[in-house]
XYZ file of C-alpha atoms in Angstrom:
159
model
C -84.935 -133.674 -36.548
C -88.168 -131.765 -36.423
C -87.209 -129.240 -33.679
C -87.885 -126.189 -35.798
C -91.117 -127.525 -37.034
C -92.293 -128.657 -33.630
C -91.505 -125.370 -31.954
C -92.363 -122.900 -34.701
C -95.745 -122.291 -33.133
C -94.037 -121.510 -29.751
C -91.785 -118.936 -31.306
C -94.661 -117.481 -33.381
C -97.036 -116.991 -30.341
C -94.541 -116.179 -27.616
C -91.858 -114.264 -29.365
C -93.276 -111.642 -31.676
C -89.891 -109.952 -31.888
C -88.327 -113.148 -33.258
C -90.525 -113.286 -36.357
C -87.946 -111.543 -38.488
C -85.530 -114.409 -39.063
C -84.471 -117.889 -38.130
C -81.159 -119.293 -39.021
C -79.899 -122.806 -39.721
C -76.437 -124.213 -40.166
C -75.307 -125.763 -43.410
C -75.540 -129.366 -42.095
C -79.314 -129.379 -41.910
C -81.231 -130.904 -44.708
C -83.314 -128.595 -46.874
C -86.566 -129.500 -45.134
C -89.655 -127.461 -46.345
C -90.457 -126.333 -42.900
C -87.643 -123.894 -42.805
C -88.900 -122.079 -45.959
C -91.992 -120.210 -44.813
C -93.075 -116.711 -45.598
C -92.636 -115.770 -41.974
C -88.945 -116.401 -41.551
C -86.078 -115.427 -43.734
C -83.150 -117.748 -43.798
C -79.402 -117.025 -43.127
C -77.051 -119.893 -43.564
C -73.856 -120.264 -41.399
C -71.203 -122.736 -42.308
C -68.090 -123.972 -40.567
C -64.751 -125.072 -41.932
C -62.601 -127.103 -39.544
C -58.808 -126.795 -39.723
C -57.401 -129.322 -37.157
C -58.620 -128.178 -33.799
C -59.803 -124.780 -34.989
C -62.988 -123.773 -36.839
C -64.017 -120.872 -38.836
C -67.665 -119.984 -38.912
C -68.913 -117.660 -41.707
C -72.315 -116.371 -42.866
C -72.640 -117.985 -46.282
C -75.964 -116.696 -47.439
C -78.197 -113.740 -46.187
C -77.493 -110.512 -44.317
C -77.867 -110.383 -40.527
C -77.470 -106.519 -40.322
C -80.168 -104.881 -38.159
C -82.060 -108.273 -37.775
C -83.263 -110.195 -34.805
C -82.076 -113.789 -35.226
C -82.653 -117.156 -33.679
C -80.190 -119.828 -34.441
C -81.943 -123.282 -34.638
C -80.044 -126.518 -34.128
C -80.851 -130.070 -33.154
C -78.413 -130.371 -30.275
C -75.540 -128.635 -28.485
C -72.545 -130.349 -26.895
C -69.847 -127.908 -25.820
C -71.430 -125.212 -28.009
C -68.250 -124.017 -29.758
C -69.743 -123.778 -33.297
C -73.041 -122.301 -31.971
C -71.034 -119.612 -30.121
C -68.868 -118.815 -33.206
C -71.992 -118.496 -35.315
C -73.677 -116.208 -32.793
C -70.456 -114.098 -32.655
C -70.191 -113.884 -36.440
C -73.753 -112.758 -36.629
C -73.265 -110.024 -33.993
C -70.078 -108.866 -35.710
C -72.054 -108.512 -38.952
C -74.595 -106.276 -37.264
C -77.443 -108.441 -35.977
C -79.395 -106.427 -33.301
C -79.954 -109.578 -31.192
C -79.092 -113.272 -31.391
C -80.951 -116.104 -29.682
C -80.294 -119.846 -29.887
C -82.721 -122.682 -29.836
C -81.516 -126.327 -29.502
C -83.848 -129.278 -29.008
C -81.258 -131.335 -26.956
C -78.869 -129.695 -24.557
C -76.168 -132.190 -23.876
C -73.535 -129.906 -22.324
C -71.025 -132.400 -20.991
C -68.941 -131.383 -17.970
C -71.376 -128.452 -17.408
C -70.099 -126.647 -20.434
C -73.360 -124.644 -20.328
C -71.727 -122.384 -17.625
C -69.681 -120.770 -20.379
C -72.883 -119.312 -21.867
C -74.020 -117.671 -18.610
C -73.995 -113.835 -18.379
C -70.346 -112.812 -18.005
C -69.058 -116.137 -19.304
C -66.588 -116.414 -22.231
C -69.451 -117.468 -24.552
C -71.990 -114.936 -23.409
C -73.315 -114.026 -26.877
C -77.025 -114.908 -26.774
C -79.870 -112.832 -25.628
C -81.870 -115.992 -24.771
C -80.743 -119.564 -25.162
C -83.835 -121.787 -25.583
C -83.705 -125.514 -25.091
C -86.134 -128.267 -24.169
C -86.182 -130.505 -21.094
C -85.308 -133.575 -23.304
C -82.218 -134.086 -21.150
C -83.406 -133.278 -17.638
C -80.049 -134.244 -16.022
C -78.712 -131.150 -17.823
C -81.713 -128.790 -17.889
C -82.602 -129.251 -14.218
C -79.245 -127.733 -13.378
C -79.576 -124.627 -15.648
C -80.080 -121.333 -13.744
C -83.596 -120.050 -14.163
C -82.634 -116.347 -13.851
C -79.942 -116.177 -16.600
C -79.693 -116.728 -20.355
C -81.404 -120.161 -20.502
C -85.130 -120.721 -21.046
C -86.214 -124.329 -20.841
C -89.320 -125.337 -22.923
C -91.406 -128.221 -21.385
C -91.912 -131.113 -23.836
C -94.727 -132.632 -21.722
C -97.714 -130.841 -23.531
C -96.169 -131.926 -26.983
C -95.701 -135.509 -25.868
C -99.240 -135.632 -24.500
C -100.632 -134.120 -27.726
C -98.762 -136.546 -29.815
C -99.846 -139.525 -27.680
C -103.522 -138.387 -27.778
C -103.325 -138.456 -31.650
C -102.387 -142.056 -31.921
C-alpha cells in the first residue's frame, strides 16, 4: 500500500512538527519510500499469545520525539493503540496516527475519542476512502480526515 508515499507531501507541508519521525510496524515491506533523509524510522512489532498481544519497540528510540505511526488500515485499533501507548511510555513527546483506510467496525472509533479508553493519539489522521465510517467521525475531536478527491483527480489527469 502506498499510503505513506502518497501522503508524505501532506505531512511535509502541513505538519512541520511531524518532520522528526515516522514509524511503521514490522509487517510492512521494506519499501524505499520509508527510508528518506527527512524521517527516522522506529519499528514496533507485536507478538500474539492467544487473545492477548504484546507490542514492543524493536528498533529506534522514541524518547523526546514527535512520532506519526503509519499503517494501511485500522479495524478495531488494538495494535495501533498498544503501539501508541508503548511509544508514550518510552518517552515520545507526542504520538499521531495515520491510516489510509479506517474500517472501524461497530463504531470502534469511539474508543479513540478524547476521554475514551484508547485516547492515546494527539491527532488520528485517516482518509475518506471509507465514507460510511469517516462521515460519522466527529470533526472537533482527535480525528482529521484527509480528502482523497484531489489525489484521485491528479492521478486520473495523468493517464
